């Protein structure tokens, strides 16, 4: 199979959804596995919808068809029609049995969709990836999520080359075939959609653990990887066990098969995949050891393991009716994973990370040409809709609903949702209805959040009336137009708020008619274009704190006087709200520096942080986050003619001001203390110290680069773990230190056999600011370890450069855009999903300053004009050019 996709590209519309005319009750699959050729025999037990008379039409792309048999009779070519995308068979009826045999070429599959080879021909293994529409690359089938079938899967292969044979479901026999081949069978008792099918075959090692569910089922948990990394699966195994216990305790959800397999691969298009009973993971999110894994990566492993496990209920037991409903499983599962991670780690930090991600990844999506609702109304290529909007904004919507129902109410609603839709393919309406019914509440107003794209702006205004002892807060909402949606409706926006006195105390809130009047924190739902809230018995002008906990995914405007924000940054008892006030204040300060204005905000931000820096009691990890201004991508979002060089310079200047305000002696002293006590341990305290140490070293580098370089070089050499080592390397690279080259050479040699560590070696070098980044990227492309065939490597080089280093990528001469466009075209011929996702880095081209805007547009247009682009990439580039 070649990746180049010449298929027609019709738009699929939600409004045109029809229930399937043909269903498959049961499927028996037999695989004769080989690297160059695999034969797939399938037997479908068909059911026909008596209300529809459509002919039997099965999805199947680029399959070499060997035979077709209907109800025992071999069909000649006149009885069926095969196109590029389907097979139509005459004469089928309700209860018919259709058998097909096809041949696949796994080793030639570079798109990593369907059945493919991971690793080398000699040592690699075979695996599948089906979501969203990969099953049609394996066999003919109604490849849509509302066709739920029971699977019996038999695998046959050469025993020496493929000693391990796995498929989803429970094992149901295995044996020898006599000719050096062997077989294994798996039966999945839970009907499932085809996107959850999976198999794995090859030489793999395992670690194993027994688990007994709360209702007493004994389960084998087995993690598989290539032999040389099997020792790095233990952390993920622990995380899996924690996830399973947590889902039992928090949602009453238990595992439902006798075995749960998890397999690691280095060749994967995304993070991981929740195939029923056989999760497959990008090694990046499964393997971990102190020597090569950073603290952030450890947390990511825990989160992704949990996410995929949680899908067993939110996704697998209750799946999606159609792909428009993707957020039904993804938004919900991200939310569940966020709750889990918050319970396992620091709640405030988790929320900070989630909101930072939303602002960095989802807000730009909502503000650009690729903006789409959490439930899109149409698509050409569904793989392009696994987006931050569907995932992260989707999770925020679930969070709002959960907040609306309260902890008990949400649990009651979820219990009812799972009970009512178990074994079904459901919709977002089903979700809202079930949660609402269980709570005698009408949640239908929240549907508007799912169908309307764009980030609402919430403008706040406050007026204090001393004579009446009243504080009047006006909240007005407005959502800017997005492509195809000019008119926007007001949405129900829950605003969690508090009022502070000037001395930093929280005030009791007296609001007429509010059920919680008198508390010091209230939620007000703004569902009109404009609303007024009157607080009574307020003795002096208060400082409002709005959108606490980030109670809705909106942009807050107004009420941002420096003194007020500084007060919240110093005094808010909630770490997240403190961070949020600090971010707002940092933006004001940054804008002042950028525009070369003198502003109170710069001093206010620096003073407040210098104060916190001196306080022992502040948590080190939170302090590190408080001292980090919004990133360059987020700052660029606020501009209509962004100049990434100018943004970089102003952000650096702001951080330098902070470093100066704290002072080199205080920074040095703190660094020494942190360096003296940091161990390689993974506990929260040690992680927090490393986080702060990294921040302090960065600030030191802004004050005295050569001194910081000496510290970084020593830190690089002496670090017990990857977090400190990589932080040190990053400082050396970004400050163009003389010590950078030897450290990089050392790293390259040390981790020559560890692809995940080597990815970091690529990424860290892409982070040089400004023009030199391009030359570095070009040199790295020539490194023998670079390949366009491995998604992690592509993301480590091009993704890190284009996404995380705006000043390095957006060169004024447009050379960055041209290089990227060139590589996108090459990549598209190999792996359209990865090419399309990488192309979205150009999403914001319209909001660049005019020179860069013109260069970026030329590059996108040149790319769009190429022949034979995949459906994936052409949908992205066409949308980006569309006015
Ligand atoms: N459901 C998969 C993502 C599949 C992406 C297909 N292009 C992983 C996850 O969200 O858990
Ligand atoms: Zn998911």
PDB file of N, CA and C in Angstrom, residues 139-198:
ATOM      1  N   UNK A 139      -9.679  -5.527   5.926  1.00  0.00           N
ATOM      2  CA  UNK A 139     -10.662  -6.412   5.291  1.00  0.00           C
ATOM      3  C   UNK A 139     -11.889  -5.601   4.891  1.00  0.00           C
ATOM      4  N   UNK A 140     -12.782  -6.219   4.129  1.00  0.00           N
ATOM      5  CA  UNK A 140     -14.047  -5.556   3.751  1.00  0.00           C
ATOM      6  C   UNK A 140     -15.030  -5.631   4.911  1.00  0.00           C
ATOM      7  N   UNK A 141     -15.598  -4.497   5.249  1.00  0.00           N
ATOM      8  CA  UNK A 141     -16.443  -4.432   6.447  1.00  0.00           C
ATOM      9  C   UNK A 141     -17.178  -3.097   6.434  1.00  0.00           C
ATOM     10  N   UNK A 142     -18.394  -3.033   7.043  1.00  0.00           N
ATOM     11  CA  UNK A 142     -19.013  -1.704   7.240  1.00  0.00           C
ATOM     12  C   UNK A 142     -18.230  -0.982   8.340  1.00  0.00           C
ATOM     13  N   UNK A 143     -17.219  -0.224   7.908  1.00  0.00           N
ATOM     14  CA  UNK A 143     -16.223   0.323   8.845  1.00  0.00           C
ATOM     15  C   UNK A 143     -16.725   1.639   9.420  1.00  0.00           C
ATOM     16  N   UNK A 144     -17.688   1.538  10.305  1.00  0.00           N
ATOM     17  CA  UNK A 144     -18.276   2.713  10.956  1.00  0.00           C
ATOM     18  C   UNK A 144     -18.584   2.337  12.402  1.00  0.00           C
ATOM     19  N   UNK A 145     -18.485   3.299  13.322  1.00  0.00           N
ATOM     20  CA  UNK A 145     -18.519   2.906  14.742  1.00  0.00           C
ATOM     21  C   UNK A 145     -19.867   2.401  15.238  1.00  0.00           C
ATOM     22  N   UNK A 146     -20.939   2.596  14.473  1.00  0.00           N
ATOM     23  CA  UNK A 146     -22.237   2.116  14.951  1.00  0.00           C
ATOM     24  C   UNK A 146     -22.531   0.692  14.511  1.00  0.00           C
ATOM     25  N   UNK A 147     -21.558   0.004  13.938  1.00  0.00           N
ATOM     26  CA  UNK A 147     -21.724  -1.423  13.642  1.00  0.00           C
ATOM     27  C   UNK A 147     -20.902  -2.191  14.670  1.00  0.00           C
ATOM     28  N   UNK A 148     -21.611  -2.772  15.634  1.00  0.00           N
ATOM     29  CA  UNK A 148     -20.943  -3.481  16.730  1.00  0.00           C
ATOM     30  C   UNK A 148     -21.044  -4.981  16.515  1.00  0.00           C
ATOM     31  N   UNK A 149     -19.902  -5.651  16.480  1.00  0.00           N
ATOM     32  CA  UNK A 149     -19.896  -7.091  16.200  1.00  0.00           C
ATOM     33  C   UNK A 149     -19.079  -7.829  17.255  1.00  0.00           C
ATOM     34  N   UNK A 150     -19.355  -9.127  17.383  1.00  0.00           N
ATOM     35  CA  UNK A 150     -18.518  -9.994  18.225  1.00  0.00           C
ATOM     36  C   UNK A 150     -17.385 -10.536  17.358  1.00  0.00           C
ATOM     37  N   UNK A 151     -16.187 -10.517  17.883  1.00  0.00           N
ATOM     38  CA  UNK A 151     -15.004 -10.896  17.101  1.00  0.00           C
ATOM     39  C   UNK A 151     -14.415 -12.213  17.582  1.00  0.00           C
ATOM     40  N   UNK A 152     -14.165 -13.099  16.622  1.00  0.00           N
ATOM     41  CA  UNK A 152     -13.332 -14.277  16.866  1.00  0.00           C
ATOM     42  C   UNK A 152     -12.157 -14.159  15.910  1.00  0.00           C
ATOM     43  N   UNK A 153     -10.952 -14.146  16.444  1.00  0.00           N
ATOM     44  CA  UNK A 153      -9.777 -13.859  15.617  1.00  0.00           C
ATOM     45  C   UNK A 153      -8.766 -14.985  15.757  1.00  0.00           C
ATOM     46  N   UNK A 154      -8.382 -15.574  14.626  1.00  0.00           N
ATOM     47  CA  UNK A 154      -7.364 -16.624  14.639  1.00  0.00           C
ATOM     48  C   UNK A 154      -6.127 -16.115  13.902  1.00  0.00           C
ATOM     49  N   UNK A 155      -4.986 -16.227  14.564  1.00  0.00           N
ATOM     50  CA  UNK A 155      -3.732 -15.769  13.964  1.00  0.00           C
ATOM     51  C   UNK A 155      -2.860 -16.984  13.678  1.00  0.00           C
ATOM     52  N   UNK A 156      -2.247 -17.026  12.508  1.00  0.00           N
ATOM     53  CA  UNK A 156      -1.298 -18.099  12.168  1.00  0.00           C
ATOM     54  C   UNK A 156      -0.028 -17.451  11.633  1.00  0.00           C
ATOM     55  N   UNK A 157       1.119 -18.000  12.066  1.00  0.00           N
ATOM     56  CA  UNK A 157       2.380 -17.415  11.604  1.00  0.00           C
ATOM     57  C   UNK A 157       3.535 -18.349  11.903  1.00  0.00           C
ATOM     58  N   UNK A 158       4.666 -18.064  11.293  1.00  0.00           N
ATOM     59  CA  UNK A 158       5.887 -18.803  11.568  1.00  0.00           C
ATOM     60  C   UNK A 158       6.276 -18.593  13.033  1.00  0.00           C
ATOM     61  N   UNK A 159       6.514 -19.686  13.732  1.00  0.00           N
ATOM     62  CA  UNK A 159       6.691 -19.564  15.176  1.00  0.00           C
ATOM     63  C   UNK A 159       8.010 -18.898  15.557  1.00  0.00           C
ATOM     64  N   UNK A 160       9.067 -19.157  14.779  1.00  0.00           N
ATOM     65  CA  UNK A 160      10.365 -18.569  15.115  1.00  0.00           C
ATOM     66  C   UNK A 160      10.341 -17.053  14.874  1.00  0.00           C
ATOM     67  N   UNK A 161       9.710 -16.614  13.813  1.00  0.00           N
ATOM     68  CA  UNK A 161       9.691 -15.195  13.483  1.00  0.00           C
ATOM     69  C   UNK A 161       8.642 -14.434  14.287  1.00  0.00           C
ATOM     70  N   UNK A 162       7.524 -15.120  14.591  1.00  0.00           N
ATOM     71  CA  UNK A 162       6.413 -14.477  15.316  1.00  0.00           C
ATOM     72  C   UNK A 162       6.008 -15.313  16.532  1.00  0.00           C
ATOM     73  N   UNK A 163       6.892 -15.421  17.512  1.00  0.00           N
ATOM     74  CA  UNK A 163       6.550 -16.289  18.650  1.00  0.00           C
ATOM     75  C   UNK A 163       5.353 -15.793  19.458  1.00  0.00           C
ATOM     76  N   UNK A 164       5.127 -14.481  19.471  1.00  0.00           N
ATOM     77  CA  UNK A 164       3.996 -13.941  20.243  1.00  0.00           C
ATOM     78  C   UNK A 164       2.883 -13.536  19.283  1.00  0.00           C
ATOM     79  N   UNK A 165       1.689 -14.045  19.531  1.00  0.00           N
ATOM     80  CA  UNK A 165       0.522 -13.695  18.715  1.00  0.00           C
ATOM     81  C   UNK A 165      -0.565 -13.165  19.647  1.00  0.00           C
ATOM     82  N   UNK A 166      -1.013 -11.937  19.412  1.00  0.00           N
ATOM     83  CA  UNK A 166      -2.014 -11.323  20.291  1.00  0.00           C
ATOM     84  C   UNK A 166      -3.130 -10.678  19.492  1.00  0.00           C
ATOM     85  N   UNK A 167      -4.355 -10.794  20.035  1.00  0.00           N
ATOM     86  CA  UNK A 167      -5.469 -10.003  19.511  1.00  0.00           C
ATOM     87  C   UNK A 167      -6.346  -9.630  20.704  1.00  0.00           C
ATOM     88  N   UNK A 168      -7.291  -8.707  20.487  1.00  0.00           N
ATOM     89  CA  UNK A 168      -8.152  -8.274  21.587  1.00  0.00           C
ATOM     90  C   UNK A 168      -9.090  -9.393  22.031  1.00  0.00           C
ATOM     91  N   UNK A 169      -9.586  -9.288  23.266  1.00  0.00           N
ATOM     92  CA  UNK A 169     -10.512 -10.299  23.773  1.00  0.00           C
ATOM     93  C   UNK A 169      -9.798 -11.304  24.657  1.00  0.00           C
ATOM     94  N   UNK A 170     -10.493 -12.412  24.950  1.00  0.00           N
ATOM     95  CA  UNK A 170      -9.911 -13.448  25.807  1.00  0.00           C
ATOM     96  C   UNK A 170      -9.261 -14.533  24.956  1.00  0.00           C
ATOM     97  N   UNK A 171      -8.143 -15.126  25.449  1.00  0.00           N
ATOM     98  CA  UNK A 171      -7.520 -16.210  24.694  1.00  0.00           C
ATOM     99  C   UNK A 171      -8.463 -17.409  24.612  1.00  0.00           C
ATOM    100  N   UNK A 172      -8.466 -18.078  23.451  1.00  0.00           N
ATOM    101  CA  UNK A 172      -9.398 -19.198  23.248  1.00  0.00           C
ATOM    102  C   UNK A 172      -8.681 -20.316  22.501  1.00  0.00           C
ATOM    103  N   UNK A 173      -7.496 -20.632  22.955  1.00  0.00           N
ATOM    104  CA  UNK A 173      -6.768 -21.744  22.350  1.00  0.00           C
ATOM    105  C   UNK A 173      -5.576 -21.283  21.536  1.00  0.00           C
ATOM    106  N   UNK A 174      -4.584 -22.190  21.469  1.00  0.00           N
ATOM    107  CA  UNK A 174      -3.378 -21.934  20.705  1.00  0.00           C
ATOM    108  C   UNK A 174      -2.735 -23.274  20.448  1.00  0.00           C
ATOM    109  N   UNK A 175      -1.890 -23.373  19.433  1.00  0.00           N
ATOM    110  CA  UNK A 175      -1.246 -24.655  19.182  1.00  0.00           C
ATOM    111  C   UNK A 175      -0.284 -24.583  18.022  1.00  0.00           C
ATOM    112  N   UNK A 176       0.305 -25.773  17.753  1.00  0.00           N
ATOM    113  CA  UNK A 176       1.286 -25.874  16.666  1.00  0.00           C
ATOM    114  C   UNK A 176       0.566 -26.256  15.382  1.00  0.00           C
ATOM    115  N   UNK A 177       1.181 -25.898  14.252  1.00  0.00           N
ATOM    116  CA  UNK A 177       0.612 -26.299  12.970  1.00  0.00           C
ATOM    117  C   UNK A 177       1.478 -27.329  12.257  1.00  0.00           C
ATOM    118  N   UNK A 178       2.643 -27.643  12.822  1.00  0.00           N
ATOM    119  CA  UNK A 178       3.436 -28.735  12.254  1.00  0.00           C
ATOM    120  C   UNK A 178       4.524 -28.311  11.296  1.00  0.00           C
ATOM    121  N   UNK A 179       4.318 -27.208  10.580  1.00  0.00           N
ATOM    122  CA  UNK A 179       5.306 -26.807   9.575  1.00  0.00           C
ATOM    123  C   UNK A 179       6.169 -25.644  10.077  1.00  0.00           C
ATOM    124  N   UNK A 180       6.405 -25.616  11.371  1.00  0.00           N
ATOM    125  CA  UNK A 180       7.161 -24.496  11.951  1.00  0.00           C
ATOM    126  C   UNK A 180       6.246 -23.324  12.236  1.00  0.00           C
ATOM    127  N   UNK A 181       4.969 -23.515  11.928  1.00  0.00           N
ATOM    128  CA  UNK A 181       4.015 -22.430  12.186  1.00  0.00           C
ATOM    129  C   UNK A 181       3.180 -22.763  13.410  1.00  0.00           C
ATOM    130  N   UNK A 182       2.549 -21.740  13.958  1.00  0.00           N
ATOM    131  CA  UNK A 182       1.654 -21.952  15.103  1.00  0.00           C
ATOM    132  C   UNK A 182       0.435 -21.038  14.973  1.00  0.00           C
ATOM    133  N   UNK A 183      -0.511 -21.245  15.868  1.00  0.00           N
ATOM    134  CA  UNK A 183      -1.739 -20.452  15.807  1.00  0.00           C
ATOM    135  C   UNK A 183      -2.191 -20.055  17.205  1.00  0.00           C
ATOM    136  N   UNK A 184      -3.021 -19.026  17.259  1.00  0.00           N
ATOM    137  CA  UNK A 184      -3.639 -18.603  18.528  1.00  0.00           C
ATOM    138  C   UNK A 184      -4.988 -17.982  18.201  1.00  0.00           C
ATOM    139  N   UNK A 185      -5.967 -18.233  19.090  1.00  0.00           N
ATOM    140  CA  UNK A 185      -7.314 -17.692  18.834  1.00  0.00           C
ATOM    141  C   UNK A 185      -7.748 -16.817  20.010  1.00  0.00           C
ATOM    142  N   UNK A 186      -8.485 -15.778  19.690  1.00  0.00           N
ATOM    143  CA  UNK A 186      -9.008 -14.846  20.701  1.00  0.00           C
ATOM    144  C   UNK A 186     -10.484 -14.585  20.431  1.00  0.00           C
ATOM    145  N   UNK A 187     -11.253 -14.603  21.495  1.00  0.00           N
ATOM    146  CA  UNK A 187     -12.689 -14.324  21.369  1.00  0.00           C
ATOM    147  C   UNK A 187     -13.018 -13.131  22.252  1.00  0.00           C
ATOM    148  N   UNK A 188     -13.629 -12.133  21.657  1.00  0.00           N
ATOM    149  CA  UNK A 188     -14.033 -10.965  22.454  1.00  0.00           C
ATOM    150  C   UNK A 188     -15.532 -11.047  22.697  1.00  0.00           C
ATOM    151  N   UNK A 189     -15.939 -11.268  23.954  1.00  0.00           N
ATOM    152  CA  UNK A 189     -17.377 -11.418  24.237  1.00  0.00           C
ATOM    153  C   UNK A 189     -18.136 -10.097  24.142  1.00  0.00           C
ATOM    154  N   UNK A 190     -17.434  -8.981  24.111  1.00  0.00           N
ATOM    155  CA  UNK A 190     -18.135  -7.685  24.073  1.00  0.00           C
ATOM    156  C   UNK A 190     -18.209  -7.182  22.636  1.00  0.00           C
ATOM    157  N   UNK A 191     -19.413  -7.058  22.101  1.00  0.00           N
ATOM    158  CA  UNK A 191     -19.517  -6.529  20.737  1.00  0.00           C
ATOM    159  C   UNK A 191     -18.824  -5.170  20.660  1.00  0.00           C
ATOM    160  N   UNK A 192     -18.102  -4.953  19.559  1.00  0.00           N
ATOM    161  CA  UNK A 192     -17.340  -3.699  19.469  1.00  0.00           C
ATOM    162  C   UNK A 192     -17.312  -3.205  18.030  1.00  0.00           C
ATOM    163  N   UNK A 193     -17.070  -1.910  17.869  1.00  0.00           N
ATOM    164  CA  UNK A 193     -16.895  -1.368  16.530  1.00  0.00           C
ATOM    165  C   UNK A 193     -15.532  -1.771  15.972  1.00  0.00           C
ATOM    166  N   UNK A 194     -15.409  -1.730  14.651  1.00  0.00           N
ATOM    167  CA  UNK A 194     -14.187  -2.211  14.000  1.00  0.00           C
ATOM    168  C   UNK A 194     -12.969  -1.383  14.364  1.00  0.00           C
ATOM    169  N   UNK A 195     -13.155  -0.125  14.764  1.00  0.00           N
ATOM    170  CA  UNK A 195     -11.972   0.694  15.058  1.00  0.00           C
ATOM    171  C   UNK A 195     -11.246   0.212  16.299  1.00  0.00           C
ATOM    172  N   UNK A 196     -11.892  -0.661  17.096  1.00  0.00           N
ATOM    173  CA  UNK A 196     -11.258  -1.184  18.308  1.00  0.00           C
ATOM    174  C   UNK A 196     -10.600  -2.539  18.104  1.00  0.00           C
ATOM    175  N   UNK A 197     -10.599  -3.016  16.855  1.00  0.00           N
ATOM    176  CA  UNK A 197      -9.919  -4.280  16.567  1.00  0.00           C
ATOM    177  C   UNK A 197      -8.405  -4.059  16.621  1.00  0.00           C
ATOM    178  N   UNK A 198      -7.665  -5.058  17.111  1.00  0.00           N
ATOM    179  CA  UNK A 198      -6.198  -4.971  17.053  1.00  0.00           C
ATOM    180  C   UNK A 198      -5.565  -6.351  17.073  1.00  0.00           C
TER     181      UNK A 198
END
